[in-house]
Each structure stands twice: as C-alpha cells, then as structure tokens.
Coordinates of C-alpha atoms and ligand atoms in Angstrom, one line a residue:
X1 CA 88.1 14.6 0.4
X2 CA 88.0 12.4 -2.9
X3 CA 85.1 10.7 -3.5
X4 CA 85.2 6.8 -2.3
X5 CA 83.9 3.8 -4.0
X6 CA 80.9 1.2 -3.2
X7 CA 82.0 -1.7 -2.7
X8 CA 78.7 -4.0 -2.2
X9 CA 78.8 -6.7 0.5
X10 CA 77.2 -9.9 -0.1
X11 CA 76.5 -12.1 2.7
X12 CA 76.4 -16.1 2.1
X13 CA 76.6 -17.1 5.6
X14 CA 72.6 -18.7 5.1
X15 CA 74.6 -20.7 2.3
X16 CA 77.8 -21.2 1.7
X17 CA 78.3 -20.1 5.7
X18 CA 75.6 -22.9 6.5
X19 CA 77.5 -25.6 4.8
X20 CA 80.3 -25.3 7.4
X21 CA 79.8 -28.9 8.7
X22 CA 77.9 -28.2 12.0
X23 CA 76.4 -25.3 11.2
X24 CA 72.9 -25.7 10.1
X25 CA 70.3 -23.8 11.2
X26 CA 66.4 -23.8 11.2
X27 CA 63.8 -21.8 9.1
X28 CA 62.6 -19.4 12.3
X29 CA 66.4 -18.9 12.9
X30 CA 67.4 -18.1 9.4
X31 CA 65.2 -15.9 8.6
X32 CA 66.3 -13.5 11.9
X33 CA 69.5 -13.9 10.2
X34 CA 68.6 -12.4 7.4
X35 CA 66.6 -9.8 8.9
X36 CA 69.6 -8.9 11.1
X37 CA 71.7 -8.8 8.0
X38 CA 69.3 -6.4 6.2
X39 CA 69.4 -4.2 9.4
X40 CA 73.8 -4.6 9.1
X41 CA 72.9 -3.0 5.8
X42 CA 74.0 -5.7 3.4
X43 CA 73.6 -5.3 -0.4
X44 CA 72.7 -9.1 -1.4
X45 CA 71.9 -11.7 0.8
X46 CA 72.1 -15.6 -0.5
X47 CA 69.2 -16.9 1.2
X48 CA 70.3 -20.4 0.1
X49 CA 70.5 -23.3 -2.7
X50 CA 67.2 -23.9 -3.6
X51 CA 67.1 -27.0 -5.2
X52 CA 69.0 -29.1 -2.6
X53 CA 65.8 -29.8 -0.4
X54 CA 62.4 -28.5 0.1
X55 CA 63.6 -27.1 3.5
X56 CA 66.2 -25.3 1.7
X57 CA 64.0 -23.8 -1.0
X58 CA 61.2 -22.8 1.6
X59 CA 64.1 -21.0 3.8
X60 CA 65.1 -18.6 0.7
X61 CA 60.8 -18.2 0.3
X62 CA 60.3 -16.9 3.1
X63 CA 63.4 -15.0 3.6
X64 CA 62.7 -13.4 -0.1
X65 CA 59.3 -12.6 1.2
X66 CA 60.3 -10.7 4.3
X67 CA 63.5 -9.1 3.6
X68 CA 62.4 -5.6 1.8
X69 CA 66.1 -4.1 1.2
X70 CA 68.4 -6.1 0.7
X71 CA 68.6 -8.1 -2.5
X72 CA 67.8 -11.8 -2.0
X73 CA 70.3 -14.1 -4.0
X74 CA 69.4 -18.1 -4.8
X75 CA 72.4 -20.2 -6.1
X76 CA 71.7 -22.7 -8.9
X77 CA 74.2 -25.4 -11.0
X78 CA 74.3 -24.0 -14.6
X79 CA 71.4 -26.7 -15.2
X80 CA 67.6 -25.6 -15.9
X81 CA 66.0 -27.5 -13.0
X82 CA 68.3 -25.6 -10.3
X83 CA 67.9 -22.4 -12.2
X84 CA 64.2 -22.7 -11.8
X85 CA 63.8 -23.8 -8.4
X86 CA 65.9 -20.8 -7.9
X87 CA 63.4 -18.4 -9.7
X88 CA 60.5 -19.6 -8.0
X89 CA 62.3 -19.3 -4.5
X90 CA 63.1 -15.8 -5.1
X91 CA 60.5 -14.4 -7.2
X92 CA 59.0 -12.4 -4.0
X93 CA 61.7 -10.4 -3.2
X94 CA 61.5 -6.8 -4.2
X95 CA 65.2 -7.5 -5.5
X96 CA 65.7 -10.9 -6.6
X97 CA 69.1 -12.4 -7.9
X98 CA 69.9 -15.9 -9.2
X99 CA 73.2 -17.2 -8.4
X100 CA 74.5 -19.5 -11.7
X101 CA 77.9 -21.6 -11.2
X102 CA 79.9 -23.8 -13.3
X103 CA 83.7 -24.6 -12.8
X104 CA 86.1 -23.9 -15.0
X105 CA 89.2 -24.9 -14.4
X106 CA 91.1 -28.3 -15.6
X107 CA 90.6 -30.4 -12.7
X108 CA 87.0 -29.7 -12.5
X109 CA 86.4 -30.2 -16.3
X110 CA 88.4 -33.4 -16.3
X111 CA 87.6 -34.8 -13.3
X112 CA 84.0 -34.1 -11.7
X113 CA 82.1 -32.8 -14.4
X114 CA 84.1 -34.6 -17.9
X115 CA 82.9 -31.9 -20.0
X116 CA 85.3 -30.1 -22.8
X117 CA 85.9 -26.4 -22.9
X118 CA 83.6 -25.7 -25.8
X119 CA 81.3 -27.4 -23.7
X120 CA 81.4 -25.7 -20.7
X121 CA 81.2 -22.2 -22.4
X122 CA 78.0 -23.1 -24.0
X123 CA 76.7 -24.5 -20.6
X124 CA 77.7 -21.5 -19.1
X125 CA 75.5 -19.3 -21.5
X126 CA 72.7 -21.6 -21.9
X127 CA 72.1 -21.0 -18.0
X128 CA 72.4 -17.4 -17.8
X129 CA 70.6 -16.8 -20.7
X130 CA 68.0 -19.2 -19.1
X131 CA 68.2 -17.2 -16.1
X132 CA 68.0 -14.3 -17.0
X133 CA 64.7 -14.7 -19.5
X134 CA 62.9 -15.1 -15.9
X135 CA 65.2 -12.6 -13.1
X136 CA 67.0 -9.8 -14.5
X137 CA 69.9 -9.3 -11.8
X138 CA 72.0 -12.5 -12.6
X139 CA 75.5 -13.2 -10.8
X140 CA 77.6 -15.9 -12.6
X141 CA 80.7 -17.7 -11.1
X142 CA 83.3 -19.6 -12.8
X143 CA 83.6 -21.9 -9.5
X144 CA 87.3 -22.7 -9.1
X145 CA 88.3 -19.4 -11.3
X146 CA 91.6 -18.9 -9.6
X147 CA 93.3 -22.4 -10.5
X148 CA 91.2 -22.2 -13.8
X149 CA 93.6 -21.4 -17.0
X150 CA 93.6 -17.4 -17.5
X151 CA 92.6 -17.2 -21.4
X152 CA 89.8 -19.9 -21.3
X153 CA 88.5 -17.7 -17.7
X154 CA 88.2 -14.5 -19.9
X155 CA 86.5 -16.4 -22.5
X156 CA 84.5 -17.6 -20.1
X157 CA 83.6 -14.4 -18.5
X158 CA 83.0 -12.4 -22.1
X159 CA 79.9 -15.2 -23.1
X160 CA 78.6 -14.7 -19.9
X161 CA 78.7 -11.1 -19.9
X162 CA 77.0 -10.9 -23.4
X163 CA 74.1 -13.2 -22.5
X164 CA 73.7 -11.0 -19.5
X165 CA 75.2 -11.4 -16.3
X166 CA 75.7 -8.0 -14.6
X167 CA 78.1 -10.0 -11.6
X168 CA 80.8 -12.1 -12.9
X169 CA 82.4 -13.8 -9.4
X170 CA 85.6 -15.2 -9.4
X171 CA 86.0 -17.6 -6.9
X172 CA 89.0 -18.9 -5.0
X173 CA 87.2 -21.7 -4.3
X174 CA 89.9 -23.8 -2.4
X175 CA 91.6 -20.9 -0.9
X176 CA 94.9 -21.4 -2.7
X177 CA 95.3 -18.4 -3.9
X178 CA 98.3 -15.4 -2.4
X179 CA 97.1 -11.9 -2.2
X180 CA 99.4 -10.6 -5.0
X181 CA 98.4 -13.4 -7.1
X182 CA 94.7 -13.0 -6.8
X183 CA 94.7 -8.9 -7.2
X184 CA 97.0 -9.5 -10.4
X185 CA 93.9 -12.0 -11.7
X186 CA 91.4 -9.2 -10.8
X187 CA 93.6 -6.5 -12.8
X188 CA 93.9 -9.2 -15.6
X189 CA 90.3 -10.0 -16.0
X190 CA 89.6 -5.9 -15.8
X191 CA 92.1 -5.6 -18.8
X192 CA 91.3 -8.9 -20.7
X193 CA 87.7 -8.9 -20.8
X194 CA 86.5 -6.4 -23.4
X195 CA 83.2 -6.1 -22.3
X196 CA 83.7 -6.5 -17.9
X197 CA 82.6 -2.8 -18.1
X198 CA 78.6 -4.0 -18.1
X199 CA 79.6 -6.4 -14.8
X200 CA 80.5 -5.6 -11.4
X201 CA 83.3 -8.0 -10.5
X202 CA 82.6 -9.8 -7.5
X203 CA 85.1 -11.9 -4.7
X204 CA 84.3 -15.3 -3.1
X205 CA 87.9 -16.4 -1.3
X206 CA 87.9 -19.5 1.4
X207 CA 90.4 -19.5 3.9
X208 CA 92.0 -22.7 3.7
X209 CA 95.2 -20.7 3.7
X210 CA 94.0 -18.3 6.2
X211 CA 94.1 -15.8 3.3
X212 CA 90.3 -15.4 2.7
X213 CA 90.1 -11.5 3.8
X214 CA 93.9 -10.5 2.7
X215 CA 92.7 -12.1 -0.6
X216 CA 89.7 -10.1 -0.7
X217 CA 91.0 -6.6 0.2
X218 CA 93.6 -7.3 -2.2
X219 CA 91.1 -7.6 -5.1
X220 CA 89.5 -4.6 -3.9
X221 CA 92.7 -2.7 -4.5
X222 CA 92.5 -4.0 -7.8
X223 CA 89.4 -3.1 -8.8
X224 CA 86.0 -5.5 -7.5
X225 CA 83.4 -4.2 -6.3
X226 CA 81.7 -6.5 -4.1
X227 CA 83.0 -9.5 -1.2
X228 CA 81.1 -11.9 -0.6
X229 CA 81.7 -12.9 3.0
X230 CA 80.3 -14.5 5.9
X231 CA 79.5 -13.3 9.2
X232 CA 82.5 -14.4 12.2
X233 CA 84.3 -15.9 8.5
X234 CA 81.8 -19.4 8.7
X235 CA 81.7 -21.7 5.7
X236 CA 82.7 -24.5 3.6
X237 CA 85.7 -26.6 5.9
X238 CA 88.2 -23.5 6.5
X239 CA 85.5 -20.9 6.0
X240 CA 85.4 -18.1 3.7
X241 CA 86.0 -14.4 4.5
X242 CA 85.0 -12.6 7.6
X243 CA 82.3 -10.1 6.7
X244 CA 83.3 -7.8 9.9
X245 CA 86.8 -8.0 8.8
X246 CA 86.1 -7.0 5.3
X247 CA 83.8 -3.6 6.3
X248 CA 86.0 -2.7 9.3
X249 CA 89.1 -2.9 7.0
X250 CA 87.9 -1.0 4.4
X251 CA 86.4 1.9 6.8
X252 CA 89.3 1.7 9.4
X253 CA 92.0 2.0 5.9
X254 CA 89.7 4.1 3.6
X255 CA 92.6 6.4 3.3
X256 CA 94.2 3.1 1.8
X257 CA 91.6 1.6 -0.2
X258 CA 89.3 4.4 -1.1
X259 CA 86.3 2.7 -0.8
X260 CA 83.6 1.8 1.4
X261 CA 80.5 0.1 2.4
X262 CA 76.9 0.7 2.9
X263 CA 77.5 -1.3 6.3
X264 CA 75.8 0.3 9.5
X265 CA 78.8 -1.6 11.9
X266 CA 77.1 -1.0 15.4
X267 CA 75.2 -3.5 14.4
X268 CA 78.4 -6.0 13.6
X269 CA 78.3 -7.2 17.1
X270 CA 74.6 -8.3 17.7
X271 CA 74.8 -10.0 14.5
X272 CA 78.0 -11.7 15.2
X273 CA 76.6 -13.1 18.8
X274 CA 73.3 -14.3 17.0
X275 CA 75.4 -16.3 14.0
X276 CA 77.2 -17.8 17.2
X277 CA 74.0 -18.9 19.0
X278 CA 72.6 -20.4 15.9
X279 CA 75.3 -22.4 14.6
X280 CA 76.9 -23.1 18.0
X281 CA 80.0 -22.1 17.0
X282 CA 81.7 -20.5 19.9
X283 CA 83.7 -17.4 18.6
X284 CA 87.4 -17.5 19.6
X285 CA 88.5 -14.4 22.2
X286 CA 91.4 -13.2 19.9
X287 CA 89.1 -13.2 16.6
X288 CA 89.6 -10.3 15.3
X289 CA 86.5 -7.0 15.5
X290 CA 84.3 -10.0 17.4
X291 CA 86.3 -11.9 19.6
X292 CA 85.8 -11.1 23.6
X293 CA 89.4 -9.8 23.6
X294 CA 89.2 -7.9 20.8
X295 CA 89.0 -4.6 22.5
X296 CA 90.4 -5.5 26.3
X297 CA 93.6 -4.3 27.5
X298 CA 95.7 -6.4 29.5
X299 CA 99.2 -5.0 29.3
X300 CA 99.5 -2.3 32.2
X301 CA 101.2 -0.2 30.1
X302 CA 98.2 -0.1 27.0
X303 CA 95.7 0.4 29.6
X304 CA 97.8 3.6 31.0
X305 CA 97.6 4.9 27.1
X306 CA 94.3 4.4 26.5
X307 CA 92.8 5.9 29.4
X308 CA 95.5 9.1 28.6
X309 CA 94.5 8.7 24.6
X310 CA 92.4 5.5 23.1
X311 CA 94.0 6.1 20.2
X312 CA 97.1 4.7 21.7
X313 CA 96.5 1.2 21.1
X314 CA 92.7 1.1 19.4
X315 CA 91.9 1.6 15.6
X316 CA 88.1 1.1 16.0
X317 CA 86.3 2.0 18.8
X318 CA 84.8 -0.6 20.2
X319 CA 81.2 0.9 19.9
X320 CA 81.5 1.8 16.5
X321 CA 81.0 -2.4 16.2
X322 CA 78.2 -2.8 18.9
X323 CA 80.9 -3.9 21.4
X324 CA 79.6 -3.0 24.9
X325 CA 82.2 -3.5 26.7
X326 CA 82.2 -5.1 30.1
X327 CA 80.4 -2.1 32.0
X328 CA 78.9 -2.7 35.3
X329 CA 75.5 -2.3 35.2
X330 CA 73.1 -3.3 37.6
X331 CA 72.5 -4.6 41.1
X332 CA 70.1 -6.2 43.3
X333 CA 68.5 -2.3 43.9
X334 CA 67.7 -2.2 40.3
X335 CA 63.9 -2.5 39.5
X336 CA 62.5 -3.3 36.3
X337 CA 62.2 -0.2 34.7
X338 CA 66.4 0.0 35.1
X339 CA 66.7 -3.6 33.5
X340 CA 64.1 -3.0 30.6
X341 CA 66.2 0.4 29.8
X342 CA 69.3 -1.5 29.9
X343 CA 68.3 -4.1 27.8
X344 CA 66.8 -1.4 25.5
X345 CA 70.3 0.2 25.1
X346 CA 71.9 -3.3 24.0
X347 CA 69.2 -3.9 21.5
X348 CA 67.4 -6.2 23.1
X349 CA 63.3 -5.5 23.5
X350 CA 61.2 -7.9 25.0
X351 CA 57.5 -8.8 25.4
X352 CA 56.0 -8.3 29.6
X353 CA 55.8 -12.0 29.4
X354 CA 59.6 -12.2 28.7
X355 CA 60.4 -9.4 30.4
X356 CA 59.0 -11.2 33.6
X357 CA 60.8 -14.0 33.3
X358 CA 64.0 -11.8 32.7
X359 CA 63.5 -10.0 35.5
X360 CA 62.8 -12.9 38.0
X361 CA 66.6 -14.4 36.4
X362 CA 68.4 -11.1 37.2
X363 CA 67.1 -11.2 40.5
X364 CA 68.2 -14.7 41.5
X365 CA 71.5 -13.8 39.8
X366 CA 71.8 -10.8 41.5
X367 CA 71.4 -13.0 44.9
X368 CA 74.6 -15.1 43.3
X369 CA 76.7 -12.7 41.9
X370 CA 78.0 -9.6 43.3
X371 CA 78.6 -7.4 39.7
X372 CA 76.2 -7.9 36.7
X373 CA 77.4 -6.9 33.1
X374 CA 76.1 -6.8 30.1
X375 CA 77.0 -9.9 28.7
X376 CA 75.4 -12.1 31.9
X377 CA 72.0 -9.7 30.6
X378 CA 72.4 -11.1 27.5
X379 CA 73.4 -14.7 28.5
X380 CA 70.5 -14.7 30.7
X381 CA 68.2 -13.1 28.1
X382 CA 69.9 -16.0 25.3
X383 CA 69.1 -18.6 27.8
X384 CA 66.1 -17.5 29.4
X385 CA 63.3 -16.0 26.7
X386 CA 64.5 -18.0 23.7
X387 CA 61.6 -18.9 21.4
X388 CA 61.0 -22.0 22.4
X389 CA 57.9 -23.6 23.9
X390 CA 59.3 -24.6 27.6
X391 CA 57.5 -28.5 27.6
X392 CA 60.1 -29.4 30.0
X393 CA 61.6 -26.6 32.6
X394 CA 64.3 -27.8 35.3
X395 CA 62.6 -27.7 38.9
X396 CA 65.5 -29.1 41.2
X397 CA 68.7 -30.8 41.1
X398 CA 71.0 -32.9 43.7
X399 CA 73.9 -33.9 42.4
X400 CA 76.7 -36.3 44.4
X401 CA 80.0 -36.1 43.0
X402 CA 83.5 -36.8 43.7
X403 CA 86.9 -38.4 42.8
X404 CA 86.0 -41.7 43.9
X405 CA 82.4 -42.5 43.9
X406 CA 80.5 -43.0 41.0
X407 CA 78.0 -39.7 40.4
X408 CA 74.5 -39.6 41.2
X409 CA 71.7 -37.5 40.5
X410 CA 68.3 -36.8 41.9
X411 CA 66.5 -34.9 38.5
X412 CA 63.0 -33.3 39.0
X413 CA 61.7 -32.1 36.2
X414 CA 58.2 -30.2 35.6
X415 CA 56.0 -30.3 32.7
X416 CA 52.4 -30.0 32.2
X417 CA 52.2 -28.6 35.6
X418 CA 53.1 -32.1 37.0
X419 CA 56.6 -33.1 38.6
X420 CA 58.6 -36.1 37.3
X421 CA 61.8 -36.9 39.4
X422 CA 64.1 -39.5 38.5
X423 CA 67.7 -41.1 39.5
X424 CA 71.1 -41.7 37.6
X425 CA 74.2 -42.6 37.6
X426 CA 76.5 -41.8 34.6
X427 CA 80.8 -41.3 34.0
X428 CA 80.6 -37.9 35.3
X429 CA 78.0 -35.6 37.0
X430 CA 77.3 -34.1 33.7
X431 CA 76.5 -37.6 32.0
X432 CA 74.5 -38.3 35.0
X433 CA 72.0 -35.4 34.3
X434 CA 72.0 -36.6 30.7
X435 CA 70.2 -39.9 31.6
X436 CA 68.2 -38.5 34.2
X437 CA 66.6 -36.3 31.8
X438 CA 66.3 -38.9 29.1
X439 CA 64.9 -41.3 31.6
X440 CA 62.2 -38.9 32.4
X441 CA 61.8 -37.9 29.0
X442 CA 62.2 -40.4 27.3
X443 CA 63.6 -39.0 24.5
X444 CA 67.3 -41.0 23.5
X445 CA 69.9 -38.0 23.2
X446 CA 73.6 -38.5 21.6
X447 CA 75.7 -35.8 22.7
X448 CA 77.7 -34.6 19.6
X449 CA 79.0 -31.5 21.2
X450 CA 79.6 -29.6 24.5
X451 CA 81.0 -26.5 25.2
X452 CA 81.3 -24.2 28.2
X453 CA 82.5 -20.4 28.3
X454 CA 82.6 -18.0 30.9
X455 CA 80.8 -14.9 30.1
X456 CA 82.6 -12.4 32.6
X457 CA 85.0 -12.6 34.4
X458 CA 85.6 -14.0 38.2
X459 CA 84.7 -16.7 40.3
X460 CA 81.2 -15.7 40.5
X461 CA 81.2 -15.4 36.8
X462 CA 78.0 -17.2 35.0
X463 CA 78.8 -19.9 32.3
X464 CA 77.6 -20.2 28.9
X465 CA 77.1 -23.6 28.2
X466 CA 76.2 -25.4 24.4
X467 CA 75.5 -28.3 22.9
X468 CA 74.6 -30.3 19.9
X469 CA 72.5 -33.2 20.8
X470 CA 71.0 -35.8 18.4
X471 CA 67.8 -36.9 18.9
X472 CA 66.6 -39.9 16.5
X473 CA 68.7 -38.4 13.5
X474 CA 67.3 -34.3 14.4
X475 CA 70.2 -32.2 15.4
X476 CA 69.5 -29.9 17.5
X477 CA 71.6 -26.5 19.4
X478 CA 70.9 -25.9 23.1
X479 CA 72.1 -23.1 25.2
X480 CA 71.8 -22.6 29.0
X481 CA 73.5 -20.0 31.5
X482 CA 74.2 -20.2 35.4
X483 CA 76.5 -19.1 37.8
X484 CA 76.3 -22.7 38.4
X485 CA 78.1 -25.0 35.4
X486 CA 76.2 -28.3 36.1
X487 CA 73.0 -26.3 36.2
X488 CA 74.1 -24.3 33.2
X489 CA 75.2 -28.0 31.6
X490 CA 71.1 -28.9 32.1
X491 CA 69.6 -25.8 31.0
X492 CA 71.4 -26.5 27.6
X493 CA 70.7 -30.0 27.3
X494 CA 66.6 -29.2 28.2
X495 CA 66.8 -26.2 25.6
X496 CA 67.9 -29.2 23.2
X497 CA 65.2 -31.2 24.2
X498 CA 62.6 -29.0 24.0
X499 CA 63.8 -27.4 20.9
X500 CA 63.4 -31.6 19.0
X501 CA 60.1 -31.5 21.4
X502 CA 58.8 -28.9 19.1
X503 CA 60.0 -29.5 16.0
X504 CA 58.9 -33.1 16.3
X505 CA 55.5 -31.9 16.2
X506 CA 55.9 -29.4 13.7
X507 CA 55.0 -30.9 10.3
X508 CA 57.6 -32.8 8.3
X509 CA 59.3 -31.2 5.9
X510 CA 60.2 -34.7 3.0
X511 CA 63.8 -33.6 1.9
X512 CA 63.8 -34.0 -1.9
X513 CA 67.9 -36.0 -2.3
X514 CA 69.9 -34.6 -5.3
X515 CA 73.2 -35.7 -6.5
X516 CA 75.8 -33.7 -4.7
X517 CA 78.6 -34.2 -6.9
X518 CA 78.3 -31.0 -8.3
X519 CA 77.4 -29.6 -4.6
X520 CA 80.1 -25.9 -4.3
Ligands
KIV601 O1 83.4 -21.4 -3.3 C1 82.8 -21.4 -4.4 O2 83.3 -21.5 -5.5 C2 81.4 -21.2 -4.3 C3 80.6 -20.8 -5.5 C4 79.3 -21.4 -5.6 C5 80.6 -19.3 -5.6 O3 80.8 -21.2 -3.2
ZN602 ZN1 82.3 -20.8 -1.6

C-alpha cells in the first residue's frame, strides 16, 4: 500500500462557525465543543477572535487552558492590538497558533480597507513578524485570495513566508470559486511561490455556491495539506465546509486522494448532535454523513441488498461515524443497570443524581410509548440532565384548545419548593403557555425561533422541540422532549428561561465594541 498523506483538519466552527447569524454559543458550551473536538482528533482548533469582546477573548482562555492536544488557533486583523489580544488569549495552550488576515484582492483594497498594494504587503509582514516575535506557529491568510489578482497573491504569500508564517491559507472567502479553478490556484501558488516549501498550504472555502467541500477536496488533489472546516458545514451566511464531509471523503476515496486524517470518526456523530444542540440549528435529514437519513433505507429493493450485502447501497458504515441507528433498546422491564449500560454504549455517562432523574423519564416514557430507541435516550438525556440549574420545573398543564374557541391554559409551575399557577389566553395553545409562564415568571420572552422534530418514528414518537427566546436583549437556546408536543413546546421554553435565569445572575461580562468593518 503506498504511503498516504496528512492532511491536518482545522476546525473554526467556535469562530468562523459561530458567526453564522444565530449561532452563538456560551463559554460552558464552547468549551465542551472544543473538548469534543479534541476527542474527534482535530489538529488546530480556532477557539475564537480575541479582540472582538471580552467574552470572546475569555472563551479562547479557557479553551487554550483546557485543551491539551490539539493546537489552539486565535484570529487577529494584521494590526498590533488584535495580534496581541490574540497572544495573550492563547499563550496557555501547550500548542498555541495566532491566526493573522489581511485581504488582498482589488475590491477589498479599494473599497474597505483603501490601502495600495505596496501597502498591504508591508502590513502583511509587519503583522506576522509581530506575531511571530511572541507565538512561533503563525497561520497567515490573504482573506479574499481567490478573487485577489494571481501575481500580487504570490507576492503576497513569499513576504509572509520569509517573515515566518509556517500556514499560508488561501481563502475563498465568498465562495465563488469552481473546483477546477480553485485546485488550478492551489497548483499555481505551489509552482509560483519559491519558497511555499517552508508553509503548509491551508483551505478556507464558503459555500455560497454550495461548493465549499468540492472546492476543498479539490485543493487537496492539488496539493494542501490542511481544510479548515466546520462541524454540520456552520458559518458565515452560506457556511463554510462540512468537516464530516471533508474526513469521510478523504477516508471513504483514499484510493482517490491518497491522503488522510488524524480524525477518530465514531466520534463524528456525538459531535455533530452537540454543535446542533448548541447553536439550535436543526440538522437537515438528507445532510449528508449526519443527517437522520443518512444511512436509512427506504426503497424495498436497497433494503433487500443490504441485508444480502451492505455494501450494496452503503460507502460508510454507519458506525464507523457514531451513527446508532434506530435499534430498539429498552422497555418498561429494563432496570437501571440496563439503561446506565445503554447510555454507556452511546457515550453518554452520567452522575447518580442524573442518572435518577434519567431513569424516572424513561420510565414515564416507557408508560407512553410502546418501543424506546436510542435517540428518545438521548432526547430525554438532552432535555432532562442538561446543566442547567432547574429554578423553574413544569408541575402541571391543562390546556383547552380548538378550531373555534380562543385557547386557554391553566400553568402550575414549581420553584423554590412552592407552586405558582396561573391562566392565559394567547393565538394558539402554544402562545398561551408562553404567557402563562411569563406571567408567573415574570420574565418578558420574544420568541425568535421555534422548531419541532420528531425523534423516531410513529405516532407515539417523542418530539424534539427548540427555541430561541429573547429575554431583555439575552438570547438564549432551549430544548425540551415529550411524547407530548405542547408539553415538549414548554419544556423548551422553561429550559430558556432558566438558562437567562442563570446567566442573569452570573456576573456581567462588559463587551469591549470594535469597529467591525474589517470583521471576516
Ligand atoms: O472567510 C475568510 O476569508 C475567513 C478568514 C479570516 C480566513 O474567515
Ligand atoms: Zn471564513
């Protein structure tokens, strides 16, 4: 067998992944991502943009501090003051990186930063020398590099190299780029360049075309050695490439490509589901290595050839990404021991106190539902044990509903040990639970999002319910399951409040405002 290549896998779904608009997520959440990302096996993670806020640079602290692996990446503006908050940020990571960009194509020059070419070549070396006088591993993009003229890119690239950038990145930054086109750029820059040698060339492609991964892979063939990628393909308005597609392509085709990752892809799945639950962004059925379809047969004919050969219609298997399949599992016979082994098996360990509380949850469900899979273990697990401190728990609900009378609700709600009930009315029975719960509350919650998936299938499936609620100007992700969807609906919305509950009280972080004209 010939020896493959390494191609290194940089994740930015903490920052380019997190400016998706939508998508932001919270210190305690980020930094599981980024442990679940170092246990995925990922070669850099970009922790963040340091100097846009003080939440932003404390997020790539901590996440610098606690990931031991992986290398930790902050992204600065070729301008001292980003370039140190970036040092300082990462400076406690066993492998630190800093991240320097600067466009250099026309349009950017000429219109958003109106700097001349000469200019922007000195710029360009003034920052990674800079840089690298205080981290040694420094990446440098030339943001914009595939609209950016070709000669003035390699000149670009040559300084940069010299002054001591080890990645040079070449961005697609809009994702206008065709595959052929892009992996001619990648063989240009590897002939063009004298010195590219002393770099590893690097791939950053947005999928405004929906090209972002066929762009990537195609620059692969050509020659770079590490993607930069987001987890479920999150990012900047179309998003940029979809990590799981990247590694599963290059493993599935290594007879193609030969090269590969340092990936460990069981893990692809658990990571996927928890990018989902942070963000709220529900992950489509048909998305490719992730989606819920993504490995179920439909077709009589497929499933007749994969239970003769899987290799009929499946190029993966589906556990060679963490996908469990829908297996039945468990019934109301199981004890606790049978639940705690199963859970164990999807990844999932818990404390006795959450274990409990699982375990009471897969009982009553076991009363409403005739089959249990693994996904209702995990919804129920998502929705039941999150980390957040329960101040308000749902005790009962009556709901009146119909096509002609206005909906009312009866909400009790329990905190502190005591019971608060209330009454509403609102345009649907959903709306009505709302205001119950901000009347007892009273907390003032806009509903920005809702969204409701089944997890299994059937009638007695349970239903995944999400929103995005804004509470005084804090947005905030709440998730709740039930066989039931209006009780499912609440569970979500009481997740949401609790979650502003506790971060109300948690002290203040004062966001530090920069100008974001030169924002990626
Ligand atoms: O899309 C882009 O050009 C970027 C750079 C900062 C790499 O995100
Ligand atoms: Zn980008």
């Amino acid at each position: 067998m010939s020896k493959q290549d390494r191609v290194l896998i940089f994740d930015t779904t903490l920052r380019d992944g997190e400016q998706a608009p939508g998508a932001s997520m919270n210190q305690r959440e980020k930094l599981e991502v980024a442990l679940a990302l170092e246990r995925l096996g990922v070669d850099i993670i970009e922790a963040g943009f340091p100097v846009i806020s003080k939440g932003d640079f404390e997020s790539v602290q901590i996440v610098a501090k606690k990931v031991k692996t992986s290398t930790v990446a902050g992204l600065a503006r070729a301008v001292r003051k980003d370039i140190d908050a970036a040092a300082e940020a990462v400076k406690g990571a066993k492998r630190p990186r800093i991240h320097v960009f600067l466009a250099t194509s026309k349009i950017h020059l000429e219109h958003k930063l109106r700097k001349t070419p000469d200019e922007i070549v000195q710029m360009a070396v003034d920052a990674v020398t800079y840089a690298r006088d205080k981290i040694d591993d420094i990446e440098f993009s030339p943001e914009d590099a595939s609209r950016s003229d070709k000669t003035f890119l390699y000149r670009v690239l040559e300084a940069v190299i010299k002054a001591g950038a080890r990645t040079v990145n070449i961005p697609d930054t809009v994702g206008y780029a065709m595959p052929e086109q892009y992996a001619k750029l990648i063989t240009d820059i590897r002939s063009n360049v004298p010195n590219i040698n002393k770099a590893i060339i690097s791939v950053h492609c947005h999928n405004d075309l929906g090209l972002a991964v066929a762009n990537s892979l195609a620059a692969v063939k050509s020659g770079a050695r590490q993607v930069e990628c987001t987890i479920n393909g999150i990012g900047e308005r179309a998003g940029n490439a979809a990590m799981e597609e990247i590694v599963m392509a290059l493993r599935t085709r290594s007879d193609y490509f030969g090269a590969m990752t340092g990936i460990n892809t069981p893990e692809i799945s658990r990571v996927s589901r928890m990018v989902s639950k942070y963000t709220g962004f529900v992950i489509a059925p048909n998305k490719a290595i992730v989606g819920g379809n993504a490995f179920r047969h439909e077709s009589g004919i497929h499933q007749d050839g994969v239970l003769k050969e899987p290799t009929t219609y499946e190029i993966i298997r589906p556990e060679d990404v963490g996908f469990t399949g829908t297996g039945l599992v468990l019934g109301k016979h199981s004890g606790r021991a049978g639940l705690k082994d199963r859970l164990k098996r999807l990844g999932i360990e818990l404390s006795e106190q959450e274990m409990l509380r699982a375990f009471d949850r897969f009982k009553d469900l076991c009363d409403k539902k005739k089959e249990v899979f693994d996904e209702d273990l995990v919804a129920i697990v998502e929705d039941e044990v999150q980390e957040v401190k329960d101040i308000w728990i749902l005790d009962s609900l009556t709901v009146t509903s119909g096509t002609k009378i206005v909906p009312d609700v009866t909400m009790r709600l329990k905190s502190g040990g005591k019971v608060h009930t209330k009454k509403a009315t609102g345009d649907g029975p959903i709306d009505a639970c709302y205001v119950a719960i901000d009347k007892i509350t009273g907390l003032k919650g806009k509903l920005l999002n809702y969204s409701i998936q089944s997890v299994t299938e059937g009638q007695d499936a349970m239903g995944e319910v999400r929103v995005r609620v804004n509470f005084n100007g804090q947005k905030v992700i709440g998730i709740g399951a039930s066989t039931d969807v209006i009780e499912a609906s609440v569970k979500a919305y009481l997740n949401a409040v609790n979650k502003a509950c506790v971060a109300a009280t948690a002290k203040k972080s004062k966001t530090k405002k920069i100008d974001f004209g030169l924002q990626p």
